[in-house]
PDB file of C-alpha atoms in Angstrom:
ATOM      1  CA  MET A   1     -16.226 -11.488 -10.027  1.00 93.00           C
ATOM      2  CA  ILE A   2     -19.553 -12.646  -8.602  1.00 97.00           C
ATOM      3  CA  LEU A   3     -21.090 -11.229  -5.435  1.00 97.00           C
ATOM      4  CA  THR A   4     -23.322 -13.741  -3.640  1.00 97.00           C
ATOM      5  CA  ILE A   5     -25.734 -12.597  -0.929  1.00 97.00           C
ATOM      6  CA  ASP A   6     -27.910 -14.595   1.451  1.00 95.00           C
ATOM      7  CA  ILE A   7     -30.553 -12.593   3.321  1.00 94.00           C
ATOM      8  CA  GLY A   8     -31.294 -14.471   6.533  1.00 91.00           C
ATOM      9  CA  ASN A   9     -33.525 -13.722   9.496  1.00 89.00           C
ATOM     10  CA  THR A  10     -30.585 -12.712  11.670  1.00 88.00           C
ATOM     11  CA  GLN A  11     -27.769 -11.846   9.277  1.00 90.00           C
ATOM     12  CA  ILE A  12     -26.944 -10.980   5.704  1.00 93.00           C
ATOM     13  CA  PHE A  13     -24.125 -13.333   4.683  1.00 94.00           C
ATOM     14  CA  ALA A  14     -22.198 -12.409   1.548  1.00 95.00           C
ATOM     15  CA  GLY A  15     -19.152 -13.527  -0.371  1.00 96.00           C
ATOM     16  CA  VAL A  16     -17.193 -12.681  -3.513  1.00 97.00           C
ATOM     17  CA  PHE A  17     -16.042 -15.341  -5.972  1.00 97.00           C
ATOM     18  CA  ASP A  18     -13.278 -14.954  -8.527  1.00 95.00           C
ATOM     19  CA  GLY A  19     -13.937 -17.999 -10.661  1.00 92.00           C
ATOM     20  CA  ASP A  20     -14.360 -20.870  -8.201  1.00 91.00           C
ATOM     21  CA  GLU A  21     -12.212 -19.225  -5.529  1.00 94.00           C
ATOM     22  CA  ILE A  22     -13.911 -17.281  -2.765  1.00 95.00           C
ATOM     23  CA  LYS A  23     -11.952 -14.060  -2.217  1.00 94.00           C
ATOM     24  CA  ALA A  24     -13.926 -12.560   0.658  1.00 93.00           C
ATOM     25  CA  ARG A  25     -16.837 -13.256   2.961  1.00 93.00           C
ATOM     26  CA  PHE A  26     -18.625 -10.954   5.380  1.00 92.00           C
ATOM     27  CA  ARG A  27     -21.755 -10.584   7.488  1.00 92.00           C
ATOM     28  CA  LYS A  28     -24.118  -7.800   8.514  1.00 91.00           C
ATOM     29  CA  THR A  29     -27.094  -7.924  10.845  1.00 88.00           C
ATOM     30  CA  SER A  30     -30.427  -8.121   9.032  1.00 86.00           C
ATOM     31  CA  THR A  31     -32.534  -7.151  12.042  1.00 82.00           C
ATOM     32  CA  GLY A  32     -33.999  -3.676  12.335  1.00 79.00           C
ATOM     33  CA  SER A  33     -34.385  -1.170   9.527  1.00 84.00           C
ATOM     34  CA  ILE A  34     -31.867  -1.206   6.661  1.00 89.00           C
ATOM     35  CA  THR A  35     -32.006   1.158   3.677  1.00 92.00           C
ATOM     36  CA  SER A  36     -30.534   0.429   0.258  1.00 94.00           C
ATOM     37  CA  ASP A  37     -28.066   3.283   0.765  1.00 95.00           C
ATOM     38  CA  GLU A  38     -26.884   1.932   4.130  1.00 93.00           C
ATOM     39  CA  LEU A  39     -26.350  -1.474   2.596  1.00 94.00           C
ATOM     40  CA  GLY A  40     -24.675  -0.046  -0.512  1.00 95.00           C
ATOM     41  CA  ILE A  41     -22.210   1.979   1.549  1.00 95.00           C
ATOM     42  CA  PHE A  42     -21.476  -1.083   3.692  1.00 94.00           C
ATOM     43  CA  LEU A  43     -20.920  -3.403   0.714  1.00 95.00           C
ATOM     44  CA  THR A  44     -18.685  -1.044  -1.261  1.00 96.00           C
ATOM     45  CA  ALA A  45     -16.639  -0.230   1.843  1.00 95.00           C
ATOM     46  CA  ILE A  46     -16.176  -3.859   2.880  1.00 95.00           C
ATOM     47  CA  LEU A  47     -15.196  -4.820  -0.666  1.00 96.00           C
ATOM     48  CA  ARG A  48     -12.487  -2.151  -0.697  1.00 96.00           C
ATOM     49  CA  GLU A  49     -11.263  -3.407   2.693  1.00 95.00           C
ATOM     50  CA  HIS A  50     -10.701  -6.766   0.962  1.00 95.00           C
ATOM     51  CA  ASP A  51      -8.854  -5.035  -1.912  1.00 96.00           C
ATOM     52  CA  ILE A  52     -11.768  -5.612  -4.297  1.00 95.00           C
ATOM     53  CA  ASN A  53     -12.862  -2.750  -6.543  1.00 95.00           C
ATOM     54  CA  PRO A  54     -16.701  -2.682  -6.575  1.00 95.00           C
ATOM     55  CA  LYS A  55     -16.487  -2.136 -10.350  1.00 95.00           C
ATOM     56  CA  GLU A  56     -14.972  -5.630 -10.663  1.00 95.00           C
ATOM     57  CA  ILE A  57     -18.314  -7.156  -9.621  1.00 96.00           C
ATOM     58  CA  LYS A  58     -19.921  -8.361 -12.859  1.00 95.00           C
ATOM     59  CA  ASP A  59     -22.783 -10.508 -11.490  1.00 96.00           C
ATOM     60  CA  ILE A  60     -24.801 -10.682  -8.293  1.00 97.00           C
ATOM     61  CA  SER A  61     -26.865 -13.631  -7.059  1.00 97.00           C
ATOM     62  CA  ILE A  62     -29.224 -13.514  -4.067  1.00 97.00           C
ATOM     63  CA  SER A  63     -31.158 -15.923  -1.888  1.00 96.00           C
ATOM     64  CA  SER A  64     -33.584 -14.544   0.687  1.00 94.00           C
ATOM     65  CA  VAL A  65     -35.942 -15.755   3.395  1.00 92.00           C
ATOM     66  CA  VAL A  66     -36.867 -12.167   4.346  1.00 91.00           C
ATOM     67  CA  PRO A  67     -39.197 -10.795   1.638  1.00 91.00           C
ATOM     68  CA  SER A  68     -39.228  -7.288   3.112  1.00 89.00           C
ATOM     69  CA  LEU A  69     -35.435  -7.017   2.679  1.00 93.00           C
ATOM     70  CA  LEU A  70     -35.184  -8.523  -0.801  1.00 94.00           C
ATOM     71  CA  ARG A  71     -36.406  -5.361  -2.553  1.00 94.00           C
ATOM     72  CA  THR A  72     -33.974  -3.276  -0.509  1.00 94.00           C
ATOM     73  CA  VAL A  73     -31.054  -5.434  -1.587  1.00 95.00           C
ATOM     74  CA  GLN A  74     -32.184  -5.429  -5.227  1.00 96.00           C
ATOM     75  CA  ASN A  75     -32.371  -1.610  -5.185  1.00 96.00           C
ATOM     76  CA  CYS A  76     -28.917  -1.482  -3.594  1.00 96.00           C
ATOM     77  CA  CYS A  77     -27.464  -3.688  -6.350  1.00 96.00           C
ATOM     78  CA  ALA A  78     -28.989  -1.525  -9.076  1.00 96.00           C
ATOM     79  CA  LYS A  79     -27.853   1.766  -7.538  1.00 95.00           C
ATOM     80  CA  TYR A  80     -24.346   0.882  -6.319  1.00 96.00           C
ATOM     81  CA  PHE A  81     -23.294  -1.800  -8.826  1.00 96.00           C
ATOM     82  CA  GLY A  82     -25.504  -1.112 -11.860  1.00 95.00           C
ATOM     83  CA  ILE A  83     -26.538  -4.774 -11.832  1.00 95.00           C
ATOM     84  CA  LYS A  84     -29.939  -6.468 -11.800  1.00 94.00           C
ATOM     85  CA  PRO A  85     -29.279  -9.423  -9.494  1.00 95.00           C
ATOM     86  CA  PHE A  86     -30.342 -12.993 -10.102  1.00 96.00           C
ATOM     87  CA  VAL A  87     -32.696 -14.261  -7.379  1.00 96.00           C
ATOM     88  CA  VAL A  88     -32.903 -17.884  -6.247  1.00 95.00           C
ATOM     89  CA  GLU A  89     -36.663 -18.466  -6.236  1.00 91.00           C
ATOM     90  CA  ALA A  90     -39.410 -20.856  -7.319  1.00 82.00           C
ATOM     91  CA  GLY A  91     -39.297 -21.768 -10.997  1.00 85.00           C
ATOM     92  CA  ILE A  92     -35.554 -21.538 -11.559  1.00 91.00           C
ATOM     93  CA  LYS A  93     -33.509 -24.460 -12.840  1.00 93.00           C
ATOM     94  CA  THR A  94     -31.955 -26.350  -9.905  1.00 93.00           C
ATOM     95  CA  GLY A  95     -30.883 -29.713 -11.275  1.00 94.00           C
ATOM     96  CA  ILE A  96     -32.861 -31.332  -8.423  1.00 95.00           C
ATOM     97  CA  LYS A  97     -36.257 -32.994  -8.682  1.00 94.00           C
ATOM     98  CA  ILE A  98     -38.264 -31.050  -6.097  1.00 91.00           C
ATOM     99  CA  PRO A  99     -41.902 -32.229  -5.798  1.00 88.00           C
ATOM    100  CA  ALA A 100     -44.606 -29.599  -6.151  1.00 84.00           C
ATOM    101  CA  SER A 101     -45.559 -30.136  -2.508  1.00 80.00           C
ATOM    102  CA  TYR A 102     -42.223 -28.534  -1.556  1.00 78.00           C
ATOM    103  CA  ASP A 103     -42.760 -25.427  -3.688  1.00 69.00           C
ATOM    104  CA  LYS A 104     -42.194 -23.159  -0.657  1.00 81.00           C
ATOM    105  CA  LEU A 105     -38.823 -24.647   0.220  1.00 89.00           C
ATOM    106  CA  GLY A 106     -36.618 -21.771   1.364  1.00 92.00           C
ATOM    107  CA  ALA A 107     -34.230 -20.299  -1.197  1.00 93.00           C
ATOM    108  CA  ASP A 108     -31.301 -20.847   1.162  1.00 94.00           C
ATOM    109  CA  ARG A 109     -32.142 -24.532   1.486  1.00 95.00           C
ATOM    110  CA  VAL A 110     -32.443 -24.900  -2.296  1.00 95.00           C
ATOM    111  CA  ALA A 111     -29.009 -23.318  -2.700  1.00 96.00           C
ATOM    112  CA  ASP A 112     -27.525 -25.577   0.006  1.00 97.00           C
ATOM    113  CA  CYS A 113     -28.912 -28.652  -1.756  1.00 97.00           C
ATOM    114  CA  MET A 114     -27.655 -27.541  -5.169  1.00 97.00           C
ATOM    115  CA  ALA A 115     -24.133 -27.027  -3.858  1.00 97.00           C
ATOM    116  CA  ALA A 116     -24.134 -30.358  -2.021  1.00 97.00           C
ATOM    117  CA  VAL A 117     -25.304 -32.272  -5.107  1.00 97.00           C
ATOM    118  CA  LYS A 118     -22.606 -30.628  -7.201  1.00 96.00           C
ATOM    119  CA  ARG A 119     -19.920 -31.390  -4.608  1.00 95.00           C
ATOM    120  CA  PHE A 120     -21.011 -35.007  -3.966  1.00 96.00           C
ATOM    121  CA  PRO A 121     -22.544 -36.321  -7.217  1.00 95.00           C
ATOM    122  CA  GLY A 122     -24.219 -39.720  -7.220  1.00 96.00           C
ATOM    123  CA  GLN A 123     -24.519 -39.950  -3.436  1.00 97.00           C
ATOM    124  CA  ASN A 124     -27.386 -39.776  -0.958  1.00 98.00           C
ATOM    125  CA  LEU A 125     -27.088 -36.540   0.987  1.00 98.00           C
ATOM    126  CA  ILE A 126     -28.284 -35.040   4.242  1.00 98.00           C
ATOM    127  CA  VAL A 127     -27.596 -31.313   4.490  1.00 98.00           C
ATOM    128  CA  VAL A 128     -27.726 -29.660   7.911  1.00 97.00           C
ATOM    129  CA  ASP A 129     -27.683 -25.847   8.032  1.00 96.00           C
ATOM    130  CA  PHE A 130     -27.267 -24.085  11.379  1.00 94.00           C
ATOM    131  CA  GLY A 131     -28.890 -20.661  11.452  1.00 90.00           C
ATOM    132  CA  THR A 132     -31.709 -18.880  13.229  1.00 89.00           C
ATOM    133  CA  ALA A 133     -33.425 -22.205  12.579  1.00 93.00           C
ATOM    134  CA  ASN A 134     -31.610 -25.494  11.992  1.00 95.00           C
ATOM    135  CA  THR A 135     -32.716 -27.138   8.748  1.00 96.00           C
ATOM    136  CA  PHE A 136     -32.275 -30.726   7.594  1.00 97.00           C
ATOM    137  CA  ASP A 137     -32.650 -31.701   3.921  1.00 97.00           C
ATOM    138  CA  ALA A 138     -32.394 -35.133   2.286  1.00 97.00           C
ATOM    139  CA  ILE A 139     -31.507 -35.536  -1.404  1.00 98.00           C
ATOM    140  CA  SER A 140     -31.163 -38.920  -3.064  1.00 97.00           C
ATOM    141  CA  LYS A 141     -28.297 -40.037  -5.282  1.00 97.00           C
ATOM    142  CA  ASN A 142     -30.753 -39.590  -8.182  1.00 96.00           C
ATOM    143  CA  LYS A 143     -31.066 -35.880  -7.301  1.00 97.00           C
ATOM    144  CA  GLU A 144     -34.550 -36.248  -5.820  1.00 96.00           C
ATOM    145  CA  TYR A 145     -35.512 -34.077  -2.867  1.00 96.00           C
ATOM    146  CA  LYS A 146     -36.892 -36.486  -0.270  1.00 96.00           C
ATOM    147  CA  GLY A 147     -37.914 -34.131   2.540  1.00 95.00           C
ATOM    148  CA  GLY A 148     -36.480 -32.566   5.657  1.00 95.00           C
ATOM    149  CA  ALA A 149     -37.145 -30.849   8.945  1.00 95.00           C
ATOM    150  CA  ILE A 150     -36.864 -27.483  10.699  1.00 95.00           C
ATOM    151  CA  THR A 151     -35.885 -27.059  14.343  1.00 95.00           C
ATOM    152  CA  VAL A 152     -35.028 -24.088  16.524  1.00 94.00           C
ATOM    153  CA  GLY A 153     -31.455 -22.822  16.165  1.00 92.00           C
ATOM    154  CA  VAL A 154     -28.846 -22.817  18.929  1.00 91.00           C
ATOM    155  CA  GLY A 155     -28.765 -19.040  19.305  1.00 91.00           C
ATOM    156  CA  THR A 156     -32.541 -18.823  19.118  1.00 92.00           C
ATOM    157  CA  SER A 157     -32.822 -21.409  21.901  1.00 92.00           C
ATOM    158  CA  LEU A 158     -30.619 -19.326  24.183  1.00 91.00           C
ATOM    159  CA  LYS A 159     -32.536 -16.162  23.338  1.00 91.00           C
ATOM    160  CA  ALA A 160     -35.854 -17.851  24.146  1.00 92.00           C
ATOM    161  CA  LEU A 161     -34.531 -19.072  27.510  1.00 89.00           C
ATOM    162  CA  THR A 162     -33.067 -15.761  28.623  1.00 89.00           C
ATOM    163  CA  GLN A 163     -36.042 -13.692  27.500  1.00 90.00           C
ATOM    164  CA  ASN A 164     -38.628 -15.924  29.154  1.00 90.00           C
ATOM    165  CA  THR A 165     -36.965 -16.618  32.501  1.00 90.00           C
ATOM    166  CA  ALA A 166     -36.151 -14.301  35.399  1.00 85.00           C
ATOM    167  CA  LEU A 167     -32.806 -15.726  36.516  1.00 79.00           C
ATOM    168  CA  LEU A 168     -31.175 -17.064  33.350  1.00 82.00           C
ATOM    169  CA  SER A 169     -28.826 -14.744  31.470  1.00 84.00           C
ATOM    170  CA  ASN A 170     -26.793 -14.917  28.266  1.00 87.00           C
ATOM    171  CA  VAL A 171     -23.773 -17.217  28.172  1.00 87.00           C
ATOM    172  CA  GLU A 172     -21.069 -17.886  25.619  1.00 90.00           C
ATOM    173  CA  ILE A 173     -22.260 -20.655  23.325  1.00 90.00           C
ATOM    174  CA  VAL A 174     -19.441 -23.206  23.426  1.00 90.00           C
ATOM    175  CA  LYS A 175     -18.976 -26.929  23.826  1.00 91.00           C
ATOM    176  CA  PRO A 176     -18.721 -27.640  27.583  1.00 90.00           C
ATOM    177  CA  LYS A 177     -16.080 -29.972  28.997  1.00 90.00           C
ATOM    178  CA  LYS A 178     -18.777 -32.267  30.389  1.00 92.00           C
ATOM    179  CA  ALA A 179     -22.554 -32.644  30.367  1.00 94.00           C
ATOM    180  CA  ALA A 180     -22.999 -32.315  34.146  1.00 94.00           C
ATOM    181  CA  GLY A 181     -22.411 -28.643  34.836  1.00 89.00           C
ATOM    182  CA  CYS A 182     -21.707 -27.314  38.335  1.00 89.00           C
ATOM    183  CA  THR A 183     -22.870 -23.734  37.692  1.00 91.00           C
ATOM    184  CA  THR A 184     -25.950 -22.296  35.995  1.00 91.00           C
ATOM    185  CA  GLU A 185     -23.722 -20.975  33.205  1.00 92.00           C
ATOM    186  CA  HIS A 186     -22.178 -24.374  32.547  1.00 92.00           C
ATOM    187  CA  GLN A 187     -25.544 -26.109  32.734  1.00 94.00           C
ATOM    188  CA  LEU A 188     -26.971 -23.740  30.129  1.00 92.00           C
ATOM    189  CA  GLN A 189     -23.986 -24.419  27.867  1.00 91.00           C
ATOM    190  CA  SER A 190     -24.444 -28.148  28.395  1.00 94.00           C
ATOM    191  CA  GLY A 191     -28.133 -27.996  27.563  1.00 93.00           C
ATOM    192  CA  LEU A 192     -27.501 -25.988  24.402  1.00 93.00           C
ATOM    193  CA  TYR A 193     -24.679 -28.200  23.136  1.00 94.00           C
ATOM    194  CA  TYR A 194     -25.794 -31.700  24.093  1.00 95.00           C
ATOM    195  CA  GLY A 195     -29.495 -30.947  23.577  1.00 95.00           C
ATOM    196  CA  HIS A 196     -28.859 -29.892  19.990  1.00 95.00           C
ATOM    197  CA  LEU A 197     -26.366 -32.701  19.445  1.00 95.00           C
ATOM    198  CA  GLY A 198     -29.104 -35.152  20.377  1.00 96.00           C
ATOM    199  CA  ILE A 199     -31.512 -33.484  17.954  1.00 95.00           C
ATOM    200  CA  ILE A 200     -28.929 -33.654  15.156  1.00 95.00           C
ATOM    201  CA  LYS A 201     -28.224 -37.349  15.726  1.00 96.00           C
ATOM    202  CA  GLU A 202     -31.911 -38.235  15.874  1.00 96.00           C
ATOM    203  CA  TYR A 203     -32.808 -36.436  12.652  1.00 96.00           C
ATOM    204  CA  ILE A 204     -29.848 -37.857  10.763  1.00 96.00           C
ATOM    205  CA  PHE A 205     -30.831 -41.352  11.937  1.00 96.00           C
ATOM    206  CA  ARG A 206     -34.488 -40.887  10.951  1.00 96.00           C
ATOM    207  CA  LEU A 207     -33.812 -39.230   7.600  1.00 97.00           C
ATOM    208  CA  ARG A 208     -31.362 -41.963   6.636  1.00 96.00           C
ATOM    209  CA  LYS A 209     -33.952 -44.586   7.588  1.00 96.00           C
ATOM    210  CA  GLU A 210     -37.045 -42.929   6.080  1.00 96.00           C
ATOM    211  CA  CYS A 211     -35.531 -41.380   2.958  1.00 96.00           C
ATOM    212  CA  PHE A 212     -32.782 -43.856   2.029  1.00 96.00           C
ATOM    213  CA  ASN A 213     -33.870 -47.159   3.619  1.00 94.00           C
ATOM    214  CA  ASP A 214     -30.766 -47.106   5.832  1.00 91.00           C
ATOM    215  CA  GLU A 215     -28.431 -46.744   2.844  1.00 93.00           C
ATOM    216  CA  GLU A 216     -25.284 -44.716   3.360  1.00 94.00           C
ATOM    217  CA  ALA A 217     -25.659 -40.943   3.080  1.00 96.00           C
ATOM    218  CA  VAL A 218     -23.064 -38.178   3.166  1.00 97.00           C
ATOM    219  CA  VAL A 219     -23.899 -35.711   5.932  1.00 97.00           C
ATOM    220  CA  VAL A 220     -22.845 -32.154   5.082  1.00 97.00           C
ATOM    221  CA  ALA A 221     -23.021 -29.367   7.661  1.00 96.00           C
ATOM    222  CA  THR A 222     -22.900 -25.616   7.169  1.00 95.00           C
ATOM    223  CA  GLY A 223     -23.989 -22.426   8.909  1.00 91.00           C
ATOM    224  CA  GLY A 224     -22.782 -20.321  11.809  1.00 85.00           C
ATOM    225  CA  PHE A 225     -22.958 -22.823  14.675  1.00 89.00           C
ATOM    226  CA  ALA A 226     -21.992 -25.899  12.652  1.00 92.00           C
ATOM    227  CA  ARG A 227     -18.332 -25.493  13.585  1.00 90.00           C
ATOM    228  CA  MET A 228     -19.197 -26.110  17.257  1.00 91.00           C
ATOM    229  CA  PHE A 229     -20.310 -29.662  16.333  1.00 92.00           C
ATOM    230  CA  GLU A 230     -17.592 -30.287  13.725  1.00 89.00           C
ATOM    231  CA  LYS A 231     -15.637 -32.732  15.913  1.00 89.00           C
ATOM    232  CA  SER A 232     -18.716 -34.506  17.297  1.00 91.00           C
ATOM    233  CA  GLY A 233     -18.527 -37.241  14.650  1.00 91.00           C
ATOM    234  CA  VAL A 234     -22.043 -36.695  13.270  1.00 93.00           C
ATOM    235  CA  PHE A 235     -20.957 -34.941  10.052  1.00 94.00           C
ATOM    236  CA  ASP A 236     -18.899 -36.221   7.159  1.00 95.00           C
ATOM    237  CA  ARG A 237     -18.088 -32.742   5.924  1.00 94.00           C
ATOM    238  CA  TYR A 238     -18.249 -29.225   7.353  1.00 95.00           C
ATOM    239  CA  ASP A 239     -18.432 -26.578   4.616  1.00 94.00           C
ATOM    240  CA  PRO A 240     -18.910 -22.994   5.836  1.00 93.00           C
ATOM    241  CA  ASP A 241     -19.280 -21.700   2.265  1.00 94.00           C
ATOM    242  CA  LEU A 242     -21.831 -24.238   1.031  1.00 96.00           C
ATOM    243  CA  LEU A 243     -24.670 -21.706   0.854  1.00 96.00           C
ATOM    244  CA  LEU A 244     -22.638 -19.095  -1.010  1.00 97.00           C
ATOM    245  CA  GLU A 245     -21.424 -21.751  -3.448  1.00 97.00           C
ATOM    246  CA  GLY A 246     -25.025 -22.817  -4.071  1.00 97.00           C
ATOM    247  CA  ILE A 247     -26.160 -19.241  -4.715  1.00 97.00           C
ATOM    248  CA  LYS A 248     -23.315 -18.833  -7.231  1.00 97.00           C
ATOM    249  CA  TYR A 249     -24.073 -22.203  -8.836  1.00 96.00           C
ATOM    250  CA  ALA A 250     -27.753 -21.280  -9.244  1.00 96.00           C
ATOM    251  CA  LEU A 251     -26.760 -18.128 -11.134  1.00 96.00           C
ATOM    252  CA  GLU A 252     -24.368 -20.021 -13.398  1.00 95.00           C
ATOM    253  CA  MET A 253     -26.772 -22.889 -14.087  1.00 94.00           C
ATOM    254  CA  ASN A 254     -29.623 -20.574 -15.031  1.00 93.00           C
ATOM    255  CA  ARG A 255     -27.416 -18.277 -17.068  1.00 85.00           C
ATOM    256  CA  GLU A 256     -26.342 -21.266 -19.166  1.00 77.00           C
ATOM    257  CA  GLU A 257     -29.960 -22.450 -19.416  1.00 66.00           C
ATOM    258  CA  ASN A 258     -31.054 -19.024 -20.702  1.00 65.00           C
ATOM    259  CA  LYS A 259     -28.269 -19.061 -23.305  1.00 65.00           C
ATOM    260  CA  ARG A 260     -29.371 -22.516 -24.420  1.00 60.00           C
ATOM    261  CA  LYS A 261     -32.986 -21.383 -24.790  1.00 54.00           C
ATOM    262  CA  LYS A 262     -31.916 -18.406 -26.874  1.00 50.00           C
ATOM    263  CA  ARG A 263     -29.865 -20.634 -29.181  1.00 50.00           C
ATOM    264  CA  THR A 264     -32.701 -23.144 -29.692  1.00 54.00           C
ATOM    265  CA  SER A 265     -35.280 -20.391 -30.330  1.00 50.00           C
ATOM    266  CA  LYS A 266     -33.356 -18.998 -33.290  1.00 49.00           C
TER     267      LYS A 266
END
């Protein structure tokens, strides 16, 4: 089995694959202080809750956008699983032509793109990932990374509003029944949903025009808040496990590449 871990700014998102089947997925906050022991106890306990023996984990693959937590997770993997994890980072084999100017493209975005290309070969792609930040990535049918954008995430927008205003408080983030709200709560929900829906539509329109000359492109959505927009008609596919699949695929692709190099060097 393969344990895949994404270290995000708000959460650690992890999943376990048995072959191509995902057997479990779970999240843990990544804010505040986390020790390798705390994480190790959490991971082994949550695996057992899913009827997975931690000793069945034979490989671990990680993507991270929080450098300070990466070492903690690596130490946890070594101590609790006896495994040196593979890390999605600059210089690995991706199967995508990423220009040098994008050398700081986040590991999570690289993994998203890899999974999307594998799932939809030979097609122009726009990948939208909803997290602390919303990211947009365009990949051509020739596997060329064409660019993208970063905007503030839905939850981050609400946090910014409530922390910087005197009378606005937290609300449940849901799709409202209509745009014109009659209460402050409903108006906040409307602004969050329809404001971000407008952003999504505009970026998809511009990326399709700028990157693909208005050719057709498959729009793939993933991430925590993507489900809220699933029935809006702006996505062709909603895949909650896209990132985990990409992290697993990166491990497998590079493991095969290393085997090939060893064979040719003999």
